[in-house]
Amino acid sequence: MSLDRLNLDRFPRIDLCHAPTPLEFMPRLTEHLGGPRLWVKRDDCTGTALGGNKARKLEFLLGEALQQGANHIVTLGALQSNHVRQTAGAAARLGLACTVILEHRHPDPDADYLRNGNMLLDLLLGANMVFRPGGTNMLAALHEVGAELSAQGQRPYLIPTGGSNPVGTLGYVKAAQELLQQAKDKNFVPDQIVVASGSAGTQAGLVVGLAALASTAVVQGFAVSQAEHPQHQRVAALAAATARFIGHESELPPQAVRVNADYLGKGYSIPSEAMVDAVQWVARLEGLLLDPVYTGKAMAGLIDWARTGRFRRDENVVFIHTGGQAGLFGFCDTLSQPRPAITTNKAA
Ligand SMILES: *Cc1c(COP(=O)(O)O)cnc(C)c1O
């Protein structure tokens, strides 16, 4: 396999990420679960305003924005959106104005959800924050705000939910290449790559990148915002569009897109017990902080699958840590509830 075969240099891109992000083995979680061999790709460490997966997408999105001469970035998300926070940070770094449209999506938030975590950081980063009630057509709102800014003589660049269009998705096509190279340097071949699947760009980009590089690794997405069928369609459609965008000739096989929604719980950003357990387990076994909305639920899936034998014990499974820890501070009440004690060490 030639890792250089995938050349994305023709697409405008700016450097925003600390890359390559570390690829680390998780010995204690691996031992505790009795396998598979668990690795974590630390995309929570991409830099720019606490980092996370959106920074990789923003390298290409803001590359295009600058090429088009934009001076005002507009995007949208939930109040605790990590995408919004990273966009606000990247825009500040580039000296661009930034307006963020925030949707009240959570039905029953902790008090901190409304002002701490990403909300506090958006404020510090100087984003112009506008609010919409839950259930608003947010894409329409994005275009409305964009039209208002244009009418005022500004040059807006609109970024859709999670930065997940083919341009943003290139960030994870590129990341697939980085990951395979690192695994090669560490003398293993990833069998499975586990990722939280929301607006779908992360999963779709990995699927396309791995296919373009003829990797045998399987990408398993755990849905965090909607049911299995619509999420599967969302990932498949974005992967197909991104493959066309980079000129990848062959059709993606249907089995390249795998989505499971068993760990979504009651819905997007609504805490589940399995999420709280997963966040605590990984914190106590690996000193690694996950987030309550995305990685906590994806890790709940991974842990349950390991316990119920859905991975082979000798498989190498890479968990993509997509970031989001700022969100922990928006769920203080939920996460500080007493939980049944977990044993973190095997008996001596
Ligand atoms: C946005 C986000 C995801 C989901 O990535 P998508 O590309 O939107 O599917 C996962 N984890 C975190 C922490 C995120 O902020």
mmCIF file with all atom_site columns, N, CA and C in Angstrom, residues 274-288 290 334-342 344:
data_model
loop_
_atom_site.group_PDB
_atom_site.id
_atom_site.type_symbol
_atom_site.label_atom_id
_atom_site.label_alt_id
_atom_site.label_comp_id
_atom_site.label_asym_id
_atom_site.label_entity_id
_atom_site.label_seq_id
_atom_site.pdbx_PDB_ins_code
_atom_site.Cartn_x
_atom_site.Cartn_y
_atom_site.Cartn_z
_atom_site.occupancy
_atom_site.B_iso_or_equiv
_atom_site.pdbx_formal_charge
_atom_site.auth_seq_id
_atom_site.auth_comp_id
_atom_site.auth_asym_id
_atom_site.auth_atom_id
_atom_site.pdbx_PDB_model_num
ATOM 1  N N  . ALA A 1 274 ? -24.863 4.764  30.632 1.00 0.00 ? 274 ALA A N  1
ATOM 2  C CA . ALA A 1 274 ? -23.700 4.108  30.019 1.00 0.00 ? 274 ALA A CA 1
ATOM 3  C C  . ALA A 1 274 ? -22.636 5.148  29.653 1.00 0.00 ? 274 ALA A C  1
ATOM 4  N N  . MET A 1 275 ? -23.081 6.348  29.234 1.00 0.00 ? 275 MET A N  1
ATOM 5  C CA . MET A 1 275 ? -22.124 7.417  28.922 1.00 0.00 ? 275 MET A CA 1
ATOM 6  C C  . MET A 1 275 ? -21.364 7.829  30.179 1.00 0.00 ? 275 MET A C  1
ATOM 7  N N  . VAL A 1 276 ? -22.114 8.054  31.278 1.00 0.00 ? 276 VAL A N  1
ATOM 8  C CA . VAL A 1 276 ? -21.448 8.501  32.511 1.00 0.00 ? 276 VAL A CA 1
ATOM 9  C C  . VAL A 1 276 ? -20.454 7.435  32.974 1.00 0.00 ? 276 VAL A C  1
ATOM 10 N N  . ASP A 1 277 ? -20.850 6.166  32.899 1.00 0.00 ? 277 ASP A N  1
ATOM 11 C CA . ASP A 1 277 ? -19.936 5.084  33.279 1.00 0.00 ? 277 ASP A CA 1
ATOM 12 C C  . ASP A 1 277 ? -18.685 5.080  32.406 1.00 0.00 ? 277 ASP A C  1
ATOM 13 N N  . ALA A 1 278 ? -18.877 5.245  31.098 1.00 0.00 ? 278 ALA A N  1
ATOM 14 C CA . ALA A 1 278 ? -17.731 5.200  30.175 1.00 0.00 ? 278 ALA A CA 1
ATOM 15 C C  . ALA A 1 278 ? -16.772 6.352  30.464 1.00 0.00 ? 278 ALA A C  1
ATOM 16 N N  . VAL A 1 279 ? -17.326 7.549  30.714 1.00 0.00 ? 279 VAL A N  1
ATOM 17 C CA . VAL A 1 279 ? -16.471 8.708  31.015 1.00 0.00 ? 279 VAL A CA 1
ATOM 18 C C  . VAL A 1 279 ? -15.658 8.422  32.285 1.00 0.00 ? 279 VAL A C  1
ATOM 19 N N  . GLN A 1 280 ? -16.329 7.854  33.299 1.00 0.00 ? 280 GLN A N  1
ATOM 20 C CA . GLN A 1 280 ? -15.620 7.564  34.555 1.00 0.00 ? 280 GLN A CA 1
ATOM 21 C C  . GLN A 1 280 ? -14.578 6.463  34.390 1.00 0.00 ? 280 GLN A C  1
ATOM 22 N N  . TRP A 1 281 ? -14.942 5.420  33.692 1.00 0.00 ? 281 TRP A N  1
ATOM 23 C CA . TRP A 1 281 ? -14.014 4.304  33.494 1.00 0.00 ? 281 TRP A CA 1
ATOM 24 C C  . TRP A 1 281 ? -12.724 4.765  32.848 1.00 0.00 ? 281 TRP A C  1
ATOM 25 N N  . VAL A 1 282 ? -12.878 5.477  31.748 1.00 0.00 ? 282 VAL A N  1
ATOM 26 C CA . VAL A 1 282 ? -11.697 5.850  30.975 1.00 0.00 ? 282 VAL A CA 1
ATOM 27 C C  . VAL A 1 282 ? -10.869 6.880  31.739 1.00 0.00 ? 282 VAL A C  1
ATOM 28 N N  . ALA A 1 283 ? -11.544 7.741  32.504 1.00 0.00 ? 283 ALA A N  1
ATOM 29 C CA . ALA A 1 283 ? -10.817 8.703  33.335 1.00 0.00 ? 283 ALA A CA 1
ATOM 30 C C  . ALA A 1 283 ? -9.982  7.962  34.383 1.00 0.00 ? 283 ALA A C  1
ATOM 31 N N  . ARG A 1 284 ? -10.587 6.958  35.012 1.00 0.00 ? 284 ARG A N  1
ATOM 32 C CA . ARG A 1 284 ? -9.906  6.292  36.132 1.00 0.00 ? 284 ARG A CA 1
ATOM 33 C C  . ARG A 1 284 ? -8.908  5.240  35.695 1.00 0.00 ? 284 ARG A C  1
ATOM 34 N N  . LEU A 1 285 ? -9.152  4.639  34.540 1.00 0.00 ? 285 LEU A N  1
ATOM 35 C CA . LEU A 1 285 ? -8.219  3.605  34.081 1.00 0.00 ? 285 LEU A CA 1
ATOM 36 C C  . LEU A 1 285 ? -7.071  4.175  33.262 1.00 0.00 ? 285 LEU A C  1
ATOM 37 N N  . GLU A 1 286 ? -7.337  5.254  32.529 1.00 0.00 ? 286 GLU A N  1
ATOM 38 C CA . GLU A 1 286 ? -6.303  5.761  31.615 1.00 0.00 ? 286 GLU A CA 1
ATOM 39 C C  . GLU A 1 286 ? -5.938  7.224  31.869 1.00 0.00 ? 286 GLU A C  1
ATOM 40 N N  . GLY A 1 287 ? -6.598  7.873  32.831 1.00 0.00 ? 287 GLY A N  1
ATOM 41 C CA . GLY A 1 287 ? -6.341  9.306  33.030 1.00 0.00 ? 287 GLY A CA 1
ATOM 42 C C  . GLY A 1 287 ? -6.714  10.113 31.812 1.00 0.00 ? 287 GLY A C  1
ATOM 43 N N  . LEU A 1 288 ? -7.657  9.607  31.054 1.00 0.00 ? 288 LEU A N  1
ATOM 44 C CA . LEU A 1 288 ? -8.033  10.222 29.778 1.00 0.00 ? 288 LEU A CA 1
ATOM 45 C C  . LEU A 1 288 ? -9.465  10.752 29.902 1.00 0.00 ? 288 LEU A C  1
ATOM 46 N N  . LEU A 1 290 ? -12.892 11.972 28.405 1.00 0.00 ? 290 LEU A N  1
ATOM 47 C CA . LEU A 1 290 ? -13.787 11.946 27.242 1.00 0.00 ? 290 LEU A CA 1
ATOM 48 C C  . LEU A 1 290 ? -14.787 13.094 27.394 1.00 0.00 ? 290 LEU A C  1
ATOM 49 N N  . THR A 1 334 ? -24.981 16.370 36.155 1.00 0.00 ? 334 THR A N  1
ATOM 50 C CA . THR A 1 334 ? -25.103 14.988 35.692 1.00 0.00 ? 334 THR A CA 1
ATOM 51 C C  . THR A 1 334 ? -23.866 14.167 36.039 1.00 0.00 ? 334 THR A C  1
ATOM 52 N N  . LEU A 1 335 ? -22.699 14.751 35.785 1.00 0.00 ? 335 LEU A N  1
ATOM 53 C CA . LEU A 1 335 ? -21.467 13.975 35.899 1.00 0.00 ? 335 LEU A CA 1
ATOM 54 C C  . LEU A 1 335 ? -20.989 13.846 37.336 1.00 0.00 ? 335 LEU A C  1
ATOM 55 N N  . SER A 1 336 ? -21.506 14.706 38.214 1.00 0.00 ? 336 SER A N  1
ATOM 56 C CA . SER A 1 336 ? -21.040 14.596 39.594 1.00 0.00 ? 336 SER A CA 1
ATOM 57 C C  . SER A 1 336 ? -22.007 13.821 40.478 1.00 0.00 ? 336 SER A C  1
ATOM 58 N N  . GLN A 1 337 ? -23.045 13.228 39.879 1.00 0.00 ? 337 GLN A N  1
ATOM 59 C CA . GLN A 1 337 ? -23.934 12.348 40.649 1.00 0.00 ? 337 GLN A CA 1
ATOM 60 C C  . GLN A 1 337 ? -23.138 11.121 41.099 1.00 0.00 ? 337 GLN A C  1
ATOM 61 N N  . PRO A 1 338 ? -23.414 10.645 42.330 1.00 0.00 ? 338 PRO A N  1
ATOM 62 C CA . PRO A 1 338 ? -22.706 9.429  42.746 1.00 0.00 ? 338 PRO A CA 1
ATOM 63 C C  . PRO A 1 338 ? -23.055 8.247  41.842 1.00 0.00 ? 338 PRO A C  1
ATOM 64 N N  . ARG A 1 339 ? -22.052 7.455  41.494 1.00 0.00 ? 339 ARG A N  1
ATOM 65 C CA . ARG A 1 339 ? -22.257 6.284  40.639 1.00 0.00 ? 339 ARG A CA 1
ATOM 66 C C  . ARG A 1 339 ? -21.791 5.057  41.408 1.00 0.00 ? 339 ARG A C  1
ATOM 67 N N  . PRO A 1 340 ? -22.265 3.875  41.032 1.00 0.00 ? 340 PRO A N  1
ATOM 68 C CA . PRO A 1 340 ? -21.724 2.660  41.648 1.00 0.00 ? 340 PRO A CA 1
ATOM 69 C C  . PRO A 1 340 ? -20.206 2.640  41.464 1.00 0.00 ? 340 PRO A C  1
ATOM 70 N N  . ALA A 1 341 ? -19.496 2.245  42.524 1.00 0.00 ? 341 ALA A N  1
ATOM 71 C CA . ALA A 1 341 ? -18.032 2.234  42.454 1.00 0.00 ? 341 ALA A CA 1
ATOM 72 C C  . ALA A 1 341 ? -17.559 1.273  41.375 1.00 0.00 ? 341 ALA A C  1
ATOM 73 N N  . ILE A 1 342 ? -16.501 1.637  40.680 1.00 0.00 ? 342 ILE A N  1
ATOM 74 C CA . ILE A 1 342 ? -15.890 0.681  39.759 1.00 0.00 ? 342 ILE A CA 1
ATOM 75 C C  . ILE A 1 342 ? -14.558 0.265  40.334 1.00 0.00 ? 342 ILE A C  1
ATOM 76 N N  . THR A 1 344 ? -10.862 -0.423 39.747 1.00 0.00 ? 344 THR A N  1
ATOM 77 C CA . THR A 1 344 ? -9.937  -0.028 38.688 1.00 0.00 ? 344 THR A CA 1
ATOM 78 C C  . THR A 1 344 ? -8.705  -0.900 38.627 1.00 0.00 ? 344 THR A C  1
#
